């Protein structure tokens, strides 16, 4: 199993913490540790569970608390990180504090190219809905110039690039803008719903969770001229809504990208960028994403099976309790309890699936493909 | 690898959190997750690193914050725990709050024996030195009656039992008192330094970190009459001071004891207690401890090797920097930097050693043995 471990990597992970379940740092820490990374976690919130339950308690960390822990690490000389992974920030002030830490780490690496790498997950919203304060958007834009890899979903990519994404051509324009205007060397746009074959075909953004639905990621590592090198990987979507999959993707990418960059011998290059002669589908970014999606798909398939079993059990219980309280209040309470049970059943079964995290199965189904676009100058 | 996983177990873990390194919940969460447990962590402190560095920053959680997270879990129906593992509490008020949570969980299990199990690590001090507020001792004493397994070191066992432990006979008296007067069914006393063959021979408590030093644990599961069934396991001590090994021991015990209790078919018995005809060395407690110590020894041996390499590197660096600043201040700073480097090098390499956590090696060296004592009625 030792050969599955990534090179020794010290990661500073700044994101949310929940007591129960797997989102934010609670998800990311375990995934990266399982692949052998040393993870130092600073929590931006400290909640009982994720907000998808609609009931949760706990508190947000203040930006000063993040600063204090960072100072503590520096004082004890524990601040030598290879990678920063930053996720959900509950306020623009927290995002700014994360930016200060990132810039400090980045500035030290100026004389030693590749010695520090920032994976920034600009968590702002999804499916056209923003769920952070509006003033967080310009803060994230200001942070981009120091990030090495960003992992926005389609909506977040639109917010950052100010390009409305409705087909592959506009997708390419958005990524090109992130490369050229914001100087981000690596971009992966996640959670894209689009037809299997497409060029100017509109992208489906509606929630299509049927069995035949597909999910696509599109990634790119810029050339020296900041031109995109686009690849895509399309996988079958599972008919369950999982929380924490963005954090799972980001954290597994940290480990697998470091490994792929080592394999490609680019760890000593600024931002681990591949020379211009490397094709899109041969990029370490693409190689890493293939492994990550293969692992994730296996874990989520197992979770979906358990979710289905829980749904069946719940149905049997509710059928057996037909004579219980009726009326609006009783119905509402029943709906709430059902929602809580199913939300819990959808918690990603990551700790029961270590083998597929270490050895991604069915790799042939997750091959990165070139993206060909016939530009529509309309 | 699936066969290494323990039965599905939901653990509530209440202990300290550090950003960097492995103590408290940062150690315990990873160890239990690796063995397949679902872990919900509530942090009693949130520090940058452990206090052994002598430099650290961060804050203690208030008892109300623990209560709030616990309320959040109850509201979202995420409070169905099989096991509570509680560790370091920064104040007696926090220990009392942990007790309230434990009693609530315990009271629900009255009608369903074995459905809840509390592993209490009464962290108070070591080697004759108490490092929590004095008023924590009576609080821990008041908590014991609801605990299923306690894991004091020798000094903590003395504080709780009020028996001065200087030989095996007094060790037995202390454990008997914890069984009979405090109604604790399972006890393991850790970090005992005593000669390999002994009965009334005094126990060595001084810091003997030579290569030939031994470390012993002595455990017992009470019979129906609350008489002790004593076993011991003695292992070679490693000549490095590690932090977090108590948390590692406690958390691996949670997973392995649950597995051993299932194997012995006692999960449905109150406090997972074995029938009276089970011999000390056949107890699930003994079987679990054997696996835990075998895993720990392998991880610590690897850590010690890395520690030695770090010591060598540091020596070479300091030899090469002979012309640097002299004088008292420079010397003090050099000593501080050396202390920080070596403390970091002694951080347990748990994430790089998952295979030995899953498959404890050299099990034959960690066999539990009977403890025979010729009572000294003096």
XYZ file of C-alpha atoms in Angstrom:
756
model
C 0.000 0.000 0.000
C 2.975 2.308 0.629
C 3.214 2.926 -3.131
C -0.240 4.563 -3.026
C 1.061 7.284 -0.729
C 1.818 10.652 -2.244
C 5.215 12.304 -1.627
C 5.467 13.773 1.893
C 3.363 16.904 1.692
C 2.543 19.440 4.395
C -0.845 20.983 3.759
C -2.437 23.914 5.546
C -6.205 23.424 5.226
C -8.455 26.387 5.998
C -12.176 25.597 5.811
C -15.234 24.781 7.886
C -15.405 22.136 10.610
C -18.480 20.122 11.536
C -18.764 17.720 14.452
C -20.947 15.211 12.591
C -20.638 14.309 8.943
C -18.217 15.110 6.154
C -17.913 18.577 4.673
C -15.170 21.218 4.659
C -12.083 20.362 6.692
C -13.830 17.354 8.222
C -13.930 15.823 4.750
C -10.689 17.292 3.409
C -8.465 16.395 6.358
C -9.398 12.730 6.284
C -9.037 12.421 2.490
C -5.595 14.020 2.422
C -4.359 12.152 5.511
C -5.476 8.851 4.029
C -3.266 9.557 1.021
C -0.369 10.314 3.378
C -0.387 14.115 3.627
C 0.402 15.890 6.898
C -2.593 18.187 7.329
C -2.743 21.241 9.582
C -6.343 22.389 9.849
C -7.638 25.852 10.735
C -11.413 26.004 10.986
C -13.418 28.958 9.617
C -16.613 27.793 11.314
C -17.276 25.210 14.002
C -20.776 23.778 13.537
C -22.549 20.691 14.845
C -23.338 19.532 11.269
C -23.641 20.915 7.756
C -26.349 23.415 6.944
C -28.104 21.050 4.505
C -29.831 19.519 7.533
C -31.511 22.958 7.959
C -30.906 22.562 11.724
C -27.451 23.185 13.087
C -25.692 25.030 15.903
C -22.219 26.373 16.505
C -20.206 29.464 15.746
C -18.156 31.165 13.062
C -14.476 31.771 13.757
C -13.436 35.407 13.779
C -10.686 36.452 11.330
C -8.523 37.304 14.380
C -8.750 33.695 15.545
C -7.361 32.513 12.204
C -4.599 35.104 12.463
C -3.783 33.989 16.012
C -3.429 30.316 15.062
C -1.281 31.292 12.077
C 0.928 33.364 14.400
C 1.168 30.395 16.738
C 2.375 28.196 13.883
C 4.975 30.765 12.872
C 6.255 31.166 16.432
C 6.680 27.421 16.757
C 8.252 27.179 13.280
C 5.445 24.944 12.081
C 4.608 27.141 9.087
C 6.601 25.393 6.366
C 3.759 24.314 4.117
C 3.991 22.857 0.616
C 0.325 23.460 -0.138
C -2.505 25.667 1.110
C -6.033 24.393 0.497
C -8.607 27.037 1.289
C -12.353 26.539 1.218
C -15.498 28.039 2.724
C -15.130 31.441 4.404
C -18.177 32.721 6.316
C -17.384 36.387 5.594
C -15.358 38.581 3.279
C -13.140 39.499 6.255
C -12.287 35.829 6.734
C -11.531 35.461 3.013
C -9.229 38.481 3.299
C -7.459 36.896 6.274
C -6.957 33.701 4.269
C -5.493 35.867 1.504
C -3.002 37.433 3.947
C -1.800 33.984 5.048
C -1.586 32.810 1.424
C 0.437 35.846 0.316
C 2.856 35.375 3.197
C 3.452 31.761 2.185
C 3.630 32.714 -1.484
C 6.148 35.504 -1.009
C 8.569 33.137 0.750
C 8.493 30.811 -2.264
C 9.565 33.512 -4.768
C 13.188 32.411 -4.570
C 12.270 28.727 -4.662
C 9.847 28.062 -7.531
C 7.248 25.378 -6.901
C 7.937 25.204 -3.163
C 4.459 26.504 -2.349
C 1.161 25.908 -4.136
C -2.260 27.397 -3.312
C -5.409 25.483 -4.180
C -8.253 27.974 -3.823
C -11.836 26.735 -3.788
C -13.832 29.975 -4.161
C -16.954 28.776 -2.350
C -19.678 31.310 -3.129
C -22.734 29.550 -4.479
C -24.191 27.063 -6.902
C -26.872 26.765 -9.574
C -27.295 30.511 -9.949
C -27.696 31.149 -6.223
C -25.065 32.968 -4.169
C -24.872 31.854 -0.531
C -22.179 34.119 0.878
C -22.291 37.875 1.462
C -22.113 39.790 -1.860
C -18.896 41.560 -0.809
C -17.102 38.200 -0.838
C -17.052 38.121 -4.657
C -14.657 41.081 -5.153
C -12.446 39.715 -2.351
C -12.088 36.382 -4.122
C -11.326 38.209 -7.391
C -8.517 40.065 -5.618
C -7.101 36.773 -4.303
C -6.920 35.027 -7.678
C -3.562 36.463 -8.734
C -1.822 34.487 -5.963
C -3.707 31.236 -6.459
C -2.133 28.350 -8.373
C -5.239 26.241 -8.911
C -8.842 27.321 -8.536
C -11.821 24.975 -8.447
C -14.978 26.993 -9.057
C -18.207 25.339 -10.060
C -19.874 26.706 -13.185
C -21.738 29.464 -11.331
C -18.654 30.542 -9.383
C -16.635 30.596 -12.604
C -19.217 33.014 -14.020
C -19.021 35.235 -10.931
C -15.217 35.372 -11.104
C -14.786 35.717 -14.880
C -17.926 37.775 -15.536
C -18.506 35.540 -18.556
C -21.941 33.941 -18.801
C -21.306 30.263 -19.531
C -23.904 28.671 -21.796
C -21.846 26.482 -24.129
C -18.318 25.186 -24.548
C -17.189 28.299 -26.407
C -18.212 30.568 -23.535
C -16.679 28.070 -21.109
C -13.388 28.471 -22.958
C -13.712 32.267 -22.866
C -14.253 32.176 -19.089
C -11.212 29.947 -18.514
C -9.075 32.044 -20.875
C -10.020 35.154 -18.934
C -9.115 33.483 -15.619
C -5.726 32.526 -17.099
C -4.964 35.837 -18.855
C -6.595 38.556 -16.759
C -6.364 36.947 -13.318
C -3.073 35.053 -13.959
C -4.389 31.750 -12.586
C -2.194 28.960 -14.039
C -4.539 26.010 -13.334
C -8.346 26.013 -13.455
C -10.870 23.229 -13.068
C -14.551 24.014 -13.423
C -16.667 21.404 -11.665
C -20.297 20.289 -11.614
C -20.982 21.049 -15.249
C -24.049 19.390 -16.725
C -23.722 19.207 -20.492
C -24.489 16.733 -23.269
C -21.925 14.010 -23.926
C -21.138 15.335 -27.404
C -21.231 19.038 -27.843
C -19.527 22.038 -29.256
C -21.985 24.882 -29.385
C -24.774 22.832 -27.897
C -26.135 24.706 -24.891
C -25.081 23.375 -21.517
C -27.875 21.968 -19.398
C -27.721 23.659 -16.031
C -31.009 22.475 -14.599
C -30.957 19.818 -11.873
C -31.153 16.660 -13.947
C -30.626 13.866 -11.458
C -32.000 11.059 -13.597
C -29.966 7.889 -13.946
C -28.676 8.907 -17.365
C -27.415 12.321 -16.207
C -23.756 13.131 -16.678
C -21.439 15.403 -14.741
C -18.470 17.018 -16.441
C -15.390 18.803 -15.230
C -13.351 20.941 -17.591
C -9.791 21.762 -16.657
C -6.867 23.674 -18.093
C -3.239 24.437 -17.349
C -2.159 27.615 -19.097
C 0.737 27.666 -21.544
C 3.540 30.217 -21.144
C 1.365 32.642 -23.124
C -1.524 31.963 -20.751
C -3.459 30.182 -23.483
C -5.730 27.397 -22.189
C -5.041 23.697 -22.674
C -8.509 22.272 -22.156
C -9.455 18.747 -21.134
C -12.716 17.287 -19.932
C -13.808 14.252 -17.967
C -17.441 13.193 -17.966
C -18.866 10.769 -15.419
C -22.293 9.336 -14.682
C -24.131 11.463 -12.131
C -25.650 9.606 -9.184
C -29.299 10.274 -8.336
C -28.578 11.491 -4.783
C -27.630 14.939 -3.525
C -24.392 14.606 -1.562
C -22.796 17.334 0.557
C -19.042 17.773 0.804
C -18.211 16.445 -2.652
C -16.566 19.765 -3.580
C -14.299 19.457 -0.536
C -13.640 15.826 -1.378
C -12.667 16.750 -4.939
C -10.422 19.621 -3.824
C -8.607 17.638 -1.134
C -8.022 14.561 -3.269
C -6.773 16.897 -6.020
C -4.178 18.314 -3.614
C -2.736 14.871 -2.986
C -3.017 13.517 -6.512
C -1.765 16.686 -8.229
C 1.319 16.736 -6.027
C 1.919 13.113 -6.950
C 1.330 13.725 -10.679
C 3.543 16.819 -10.642
C 6.311 14.765 -9.068
C 5.839 12.013 -11.658
C 6.081 14.654 -14.425
C 9.093 16.234 -12.716
C 7.545 19.723 -12.553
C 7.550 20.217 -8.749
C 10.539 22.548 -9.167
C 8.779 24.766 -11.718
C 6.756 27.812 -10.690
C 3.145 26.734 -10.027
C 4.102 23.211 -11.170
C 3.383 24.273 -14.740
C 4.072 21.833 -17.544
C 6.149 22.913 -20.562
C 4.172 24.050 -23.601
C 4.719 20.790 -25.483
C 2.602 18.835 -22.985
C -0.840 18.098 -24.430
C -3.993 18.904 -22.429
C -4.818 15.260 -21.683
C -1.231 14.548 -20.564
C -1.164 17.379 -18.031
C -0.534 16.412 -14.386
C -3.797 18.271 -13.715
C -5.651 15.865 -16.018
C -3.859 12.783 -14.655
C -4.706 13.821 -11.095
C -8.343 14.552 -11.932
C -8.746 11.097 -13.504
C -7.659 9.386 -10.271
C -9.734 11.703 -8.104
C -12.931 11.160 -10.069
C -12.411 7.394 -10.153
C -12.014 7.292 -6.358
C -14.940 9.620 -5.793
C -17.258 7.720 -8.072
C -16.573 4.471 -6.201
C -17.136 6.070 -2.779
C -20.314 7.835 -3.929
C -21.698 4.682 -5.537
C -21.325 2.886 -2.197
C -22.933 5.849 -0.424
C -25.835 5.881 -2.897
C -26.460 2.178 -2.246
C -26.652 2.854 1.487
C -28.864 5.860 0.836
C -31.265 3.678 -1.141
C -31.373 1.135 1.680
C -32.104 3.935 4.173
C -34.910 5.238 1.946
C -36.452 1.767 1.856
C -36.219 1.397 5.647
C -37.767 4.820 6.164
C -40.611 4.010 3.781
C -41.320 0.763 5.640
C -41.289 2.610 8.980
C -43.668 5.297 7.748
C -46.002 2.738 6.144
C -46.068 0.911 9.470
C -46.975 4.097 11.338
C -50.086 5.042 9.370
C -52.218 5.543 12.450
C -49.957 8.177 13.932
C -50.878 11.839 14.382
C -52.373 13.531 11.353
C -52.910 17.228 10.774
C -50.576 19.831 9.381
C -48.220 19.976 12.348
C -47.724 16.205 12.496
C -47.179 16.107 8.720
C -44.602 18.897 8.917
C -42.772 17.135 11.734
C -42.803 13.888 9.762
C -41.357 15.692 6.745
C -38.650 17.245 8.906
C -37.671 13.913 10.426
C -37.619 12.359 6.969
C -35.395 15.153 5.682
C -32.986 14.733 8.620
C -32.804 10.957 8.157
C -32.163 11.145 4.435
C -29.626 13.959 4.770
C -27.730 11.805 7.206
C -27.995 8.779 4.933
C -26.396 10.871 2.159
C -23.279 11.625 4.272
C -20.379 10.412 2.156
C -19.132 7.041 3.437
C -15.534 8.046 3.179
C -14.123 6.256 6.240
C -15.579 2.924 5.109
C -13.957 3.252 1.680
C -10.250 3.772 2.259
C -9.213 1.100 -0.302
C -10.786 2.958 -3.258
C -9.297 6.242 -2.068
C -5.866 4.597 -2.163
C -6.402 2.649 -5.386
C -8.867 4.346 -7.745
C -10.836 1.583 -9.520
C -12.066 1.431 -13.143
C -9.599 4.102 -14.240
C -10.426 3.447 -17.917
C -13.886 5.046 -17.405
C -12.406 8.348 -16.255
C -10.007 9.214 -19.072
C -9.470 12.878 -19.770
C -10.501 13.932 -23.290
C -9.590 16.844 -25.500
C -12.130 19.633 -25.835
C -12.671 20.755 -29.414
C -14.587 23.933 -29.944
C -15.719 25.508 -33.176
C -15.745 29.141 -32.072
C -19.052 30.787 -32.740
C -18.270 34.381 -33.656
C -21.843 35.541 -33.395
C -8.393 -4.647 3.713
C -12.127 -4.504 4.468
C -11.669 -7.289 7.019
C -9.475 -4.961 9.107
C -12.375 -2.572 9.605
C -14.169 -2.641 12.925
C -17.976 -2.976 13.022
C -19.714 0.285 12.089
C -19.265 2.435 15.166
C -20.354 6.024 15.806
C -17.997 7.706 18.207
C -18.373 11.086 19.870
C -14.841 12.314 20.603
C -14.418 15.204 23.029
C -10.829 16.388 23.445
C -8.345 19.037 22.354
C -7.670 20.097 18.769
C -4.356 21.326 17.417
C -3.748 22.713 13.937
C -0.296 21.158 13.570
C 0.740 17.770 14.869
C -1.009 14.845 16.491
C -2.457 15.045 20.001
C -5.993 14.936 21.392
C -8.754 14.781 18.818
C -6.288 15.457 15.998
C -4.664 12.115 16.810
C -7.779 10.257 17.943
C -10.013 11.182 15.006
C -7.547 9.951 12.410
C -6.784 6.693 14.245
C -10.452 5.791 14.688
C -11.425 6.846 11.159
C -8.628 4.757 9.691
C -10.099 1.717 11.430
C -13.507 2.579 9.961
C -15.264 4.435 12.801
C -17.537 7.401 12.110
C -16.101 10.074 14.404
C -17.897 13.222 15.540
C -15.387 15.543 17.167
C -16.042 18.315 19.691
C -12.928 20.258 20.602
C -12.198 21.380 24.190
C -9.347 23.636 23.084
C -8.268 24.923 19.697
C -4.503 25.510 19.706
C -1.920 26.004 16.974
C 0.154 23.069 18.301
C 0.674 21.046 21.471
C 2.081 22.696 24.562
C 5.250 20.556 24.523
C 6.660 23.048 22.013
C 6.467 25.612 24.884
C 5.215 28.126 22.265
C 1.609 27.918 21.125
C -1.424 30.115 20.526
C -5.163 29.600 20.396
C -8.088 29.437 22.750
C -9.950 27.155 25.108
C -13.556 26.303 24.277
C -16.094 27.423 26.862
C -18.323 24.722 28.406
C -21.315 26.507 26.795
C -19.776 25.958 23.355
C -19.624 22.219 23.998
C -23.228 22.288 25.204
C -24.298 24.210 22.104
C -22.721 21.725 19.683
C -24.272 18.853 21.628
C -27.685 20.581 21.376
C -27.125 21.015 17.648
C -26.472 17.289 17.263
C -29.625 16.439 19.219
C -31.770 18.840 17.176
C -30.537 17.281 13.945
C -30.946 13.762 15.372
C -27.220 13.106 14.989
C -26.754 12.092 18.639
C -27.012 8.297 18.328
C -23.512 7.355 19.480
C -22.220 3.893 20.289
C -19.151 5.196 22.094
C -18.007 8.388 23.797
C -14.257 8.937 24.018
C -13.426 11.875 26.280
C -9.964 13.269 26.839
C -8.322 16.511 27.909
C -10.556 19.139 29.531
C -8.982 22.546 30.188
C -11.132 23.215 33.280
C -13.293 21.442 35.829
C -16.341 23.176 34.303
C -15.544 21.570 30.933
C -15.120 18.170 32.603
C -18.522 18.667 34.245
C -20.057 19.496 30.856
C -18.571 16.327 29.380
C -20.118 14.457 32.307
C -23.562 15.914 31.513
C -23.313 14.752 27.886
C -22.080 11.314 28.983
C -24.906 10.851 31.510
C -27.488 11.795 28.900
C -26.119 9.191 26.492
C -25.795 6.658 29.301
C -29.331 7.107 30.586
C -30.783 6.376 27.143
C -28.951 3.057 27.054
C -30.469 1.782 30.324
C -33.119 -0.167 28.463
C -30.655 -1.443 25.860
C -27.568 -2.872 27.584
C -24.269 -2.359 25.769
C -25.718 0.165 23.327
C -23.517 2.929 24.739
C -19.978 2.756 26.108
C -17.915 5.576 27.631
C -14.135 5.490 27.402
C -12.896 8.124 29.841
C -9.268 9.210 29.735
C -8.933 11.219 32.968
C -6.139 13.515 31.752
C -4.741 15.228 34.858
C -0.988 14.781 35.005
C 1.992 12.473 34.779
C 5.088 11.466 36.732
C 3.855 12.979 39.989
C 2.991 16.350 38.435
C -0.602 17.546 38.037
C -1.163 19.814 35.039
C -4.836 20.688 35.340
C -6.573 22.809 37.987
C -6.755 20.964 41.342
C -10.567 21.108 41.352
C -10.606 18.826 38.291
C -9.675 15.792 40.412
C -12.939 15.610 42.430
C -14.916 16.211 39.209
C -13.287 13.211 37.525
C -13.961 11.117 40.643
C -17.642 12.044 40.406
C -17.708 11.012 36.720
C -16.250 7.540 37.233
C -19.525 5.820 38.139
C -20.825 6.360 34.588
C -17.616 5.416 32.793
C -17.202 1.971 31.242
C -13.457 2.028 30.670
C -10.930 4.412 32.180
C -7.337 4.811 31.012
C -5.381 6.615 33.719
C -1.621 6.565 33.795
C -0.027 5.465 37.057
C -0.118 8.950 38.605
C -3.743 9.550 37.578
C -4.701 6.145 38.977
C -3.210 7.237 42.302
C -5.140 10.523 42.226
C -8.427 8.741 41.508
C -8.026 5.751 43.826
C -6.095 7.534 46.578
C -3.845 4.475 46.693
C -0.118 5.137 46.431
C 1.166 2.700 43.810
C 4.671 1.399 44.512
C 4.455 -2.281 43.646
C 2.123 -4.773 42.007
C 0.203 -5.385 45.229
C -0.633 -1.689 45.602
C -1.437 -1.571 41.869
C -3.990 -4.314 42.449
C -5.442 -2.458 45.455
C -5.863 0.687 43.326
C -7.615 -1.189 40.523
C -9.816 -3.084 42.990
C -10.874 0.221 44.526
C -11.712 1.668 41.109
C -13.826 -1.442 40.394
C -15.541 -1.714 43.800
C -15.886 1.826 45.115
C -16.216 3.715 41.828
C -18.029 0.922 39.920
C -15.748 1.152 36.863
C -16.015 -2.174 34.974
C -12.854 -1.827 32.829
C -9.561 -0.220 33.844
C -6.228 0.008 32.069
C -3.332 1.722 33.788
C -0.776 2.923 31.253
C 2.837 4.111 31.231
C 3.990 1.903 34.090
C 7.724 1.416 34.385
C 8.442 -1.738 36.323
C 10.914 -4.613 36.201
C 10.103 -7.469 33.836
C 9.743 -9.982 36.682
C 8.219 -8.639 39.814
C 5.757 -9.216 42.545
C 6.614 -6.991 45.452
C 9.589 -5.449 43.706
C 9.160 -1.681 43.734
C 8.033 -0.117 40.469
C 10.527 2.191 38.840
C 8.795 5.473 38.186
C 11.793 7.585 37.267
C 12.256 8.553 33.602
C 14.339 5.657 32.370
C 14.563 6.152 28.625
C 17.524 3.873 28.021
C 17.293 1.345 25.220
C 16.559 -1.493 27.654
C 13.652 0.310 29.353
C 10.266 -1.361 29.367
C 6.770 0.073 29.482
C 3.924 -1.890 30.996
C 0.184 -1.564 30.947
C -1.954 -3.399 33.476
C -5.629 -3.911 32.702
C -8.634 -5.520 34.288
C -12.276 -6.240 33.582
C -14.200 -6.723 36.813
C -16.104 -9.923 37.543
C -19.750 -9.771 38.614
C -18.479 -9.282 42.188
C -16.281 -6.427 40.984
C -13.139 -8.439 41.621
C -10.265 -7.612 39.275
C -9.077 -9.896 36.469
C -5.581 -8.556 35.938
C -3.449 -8.856 32.820
C -0.264 -7.080 31.808
C 1.541 -6.369 28.564
C 5.141 -5.197 28.632
C 6.833 -3.618 25.616
C 10.220 -2.103 24.904
C 10.212 1.636 25.547
C 11.639 3.813 22.778
C 14.269 6.412 23.709
C 12.219 9.387 22.446
C 9.547 11.430 24.192
C 6.423 11.370 22.016
C 3.314 13.483 22.567
C -0.176 12.191 21.853
C 0.551 8.537 22.591
C -2.118 8.493 25.314
C -4.674 9.731 22.780
C -3.421 7.206 20.246
C -3.785 4.391 22.774
C -7.276 5.491 23.836
C -8.613 5.906 20.305
C -7.206 2.653 18.967
C -8.653 0.950 22.058
C -12.116 2.284 21.164
C -11.966 0.638 17.751
C -10.235 -2.587 18.777
C -12.311 -3.108 21.933
C -15.522 -2.769 19.967
C -14.194 -5.316 17.501
C -13.033 -7.703 20.255
C -16.340 -7.326 22.110
C -18.173 -8.226 18.930
C -15.899 -11.233 18.377
C -16.613 -12.363 21.965
C -20.323 -11.689 21.483
C -20.612 -9.374 24.500
C -21.764 -6.174 22.709
C -25.276 -6.856 24.030
C -24.128 -7.088 27.671
C -24.015 -4.058 29.974
C -20.598 -2.382 29.626
C -19.553 -5.220 27.284
C -18.540 -7.253 30.355
C -17.328 -10.802 29.871
C -18.850 -13.633 31.935
C -16.908 -14.639 35.053
C -15.448 -17.746 33.442
C -13.375 -15.711 30.996
C -9.739 -15.590 32.079
C -7.881 -12.266 32.345
C -5.729 -12.872 29.266
C -8.763 -13.924 27.191
C -10.720 -10.748 27.953
C -11.724 -8.602 24.949
C -9.915 -5.803 26.817
C -6.681 -7.816 26.711
C -7.170 -8.876 23.078
C -7.787 -5.268 22.057
C -4.780 -3.975 24.008
C -2.510 -6.518 22.293
C -3.464 -5.215 18.846
C -3.258 -1.582 19.923
C 0.219 -1.927 21.402
C 1.479 -3.853 18.377
C 0.246 -1.108 16.015
C 1.581 1.660 18.237
C 4.986 0.089 18.608
C 5.388 -0.154 14.829
C 4.329 3.466 14.274
C 6.540 4.753 17.087
C 9.547 2.759 15.878
C 9.205 4.427 12.467
C 8.821 7.823 14.162
C 11.901 7.211 16.309
C 13.949 6.398 13.192
C 12.883 9.690 11.632
C 13.599 11.480 14.895
C 17.135 10.077 14.896
C 17.667 11.224 11.316
C 16.409 14.705 12.242
C 18.783 14.807 15.215
C 21.691 13.944 12.931
C 20.706 16.627 10.390
C 20.379 19.210 13.156
C 23.788 18.301 14.570
C 25.371 18.664 11.128
C 23.681 22.042 10.658
C 24.841 23.324 14.029
C 28.396 22.030 13.487
C 28.418 23.845 10.165
C 27.295 27.108 11.772
C 30.045 27.430 14.388
C 30.827 31.023 13.501
C 27.352 32.275 14.215
C 26.465 34.626 17.061
C 27.742 33.645 20.469
C 26.763 34.988 23.857
C 23.930 33.975 26.160
C 21.100 35.272 24.007
C 22.305 33.535 20.852
C 22.821 30.305 22.789
C 19.316 30.503 24.260
C 17.818 31.105 20.824
C 19.787 28.177 19.412
C 18.486 25.954 22.209
C 14.923 27.106 21.545
C 15.188 26.400 17.824
C 16.683 23.011 18.571
C 13.850 22.215 20.968
C 11.246 23.242 18.381
C 12.881 21.161 15.642
C 13.173 18.050 17.767
C 9.661 18.384 19.172
C 8.379 18.504 15.628
C 10.522 15.535 14.620
C 8.909 13.561 17.460
C 5.363 14.128 16.088
C 3.946 10.656 15.641
C 4.062 9.629 11.957
C 0.590 8.256 12.026
C -0.575 9.242 8.519
C 2.443 7.556 6.904
C 1.754 4.299 8.730
C -1.810 3.315 7.910
C -0.869 -0.305 7.021
C 0.363 -1.104 10.551
C -2.668 0.566 12.079
C -4.861 -1.751 10.022
C -2.721 -4.874 10.463
C -0.792 -4.885 13.748
C 2.568 -6.584 13.073
C 4.594 -8.928 15.329
C 1.545 -9.741 17.457
C 3.441 -12.532 19.251
C 5.578 -9.894 21.043
C 2.552 -8.233 22.616
C 0.790 -11.130 24.314
C -1.141 -10.335 27.479
C 0.144 -12.175 30.546
C -1.391 -13.048 33.875
C -0.381 -10.962 36.861
C 0.467 -13.030 39.932
C 0.808 -11.201 43.195
C 1.861 -12.528 46.563
C -0.049 -10.089 48.750
C 2.214 -8.383 51.219
C 0.156 -7.926 54.370
C 2.562 -5.495 55.968
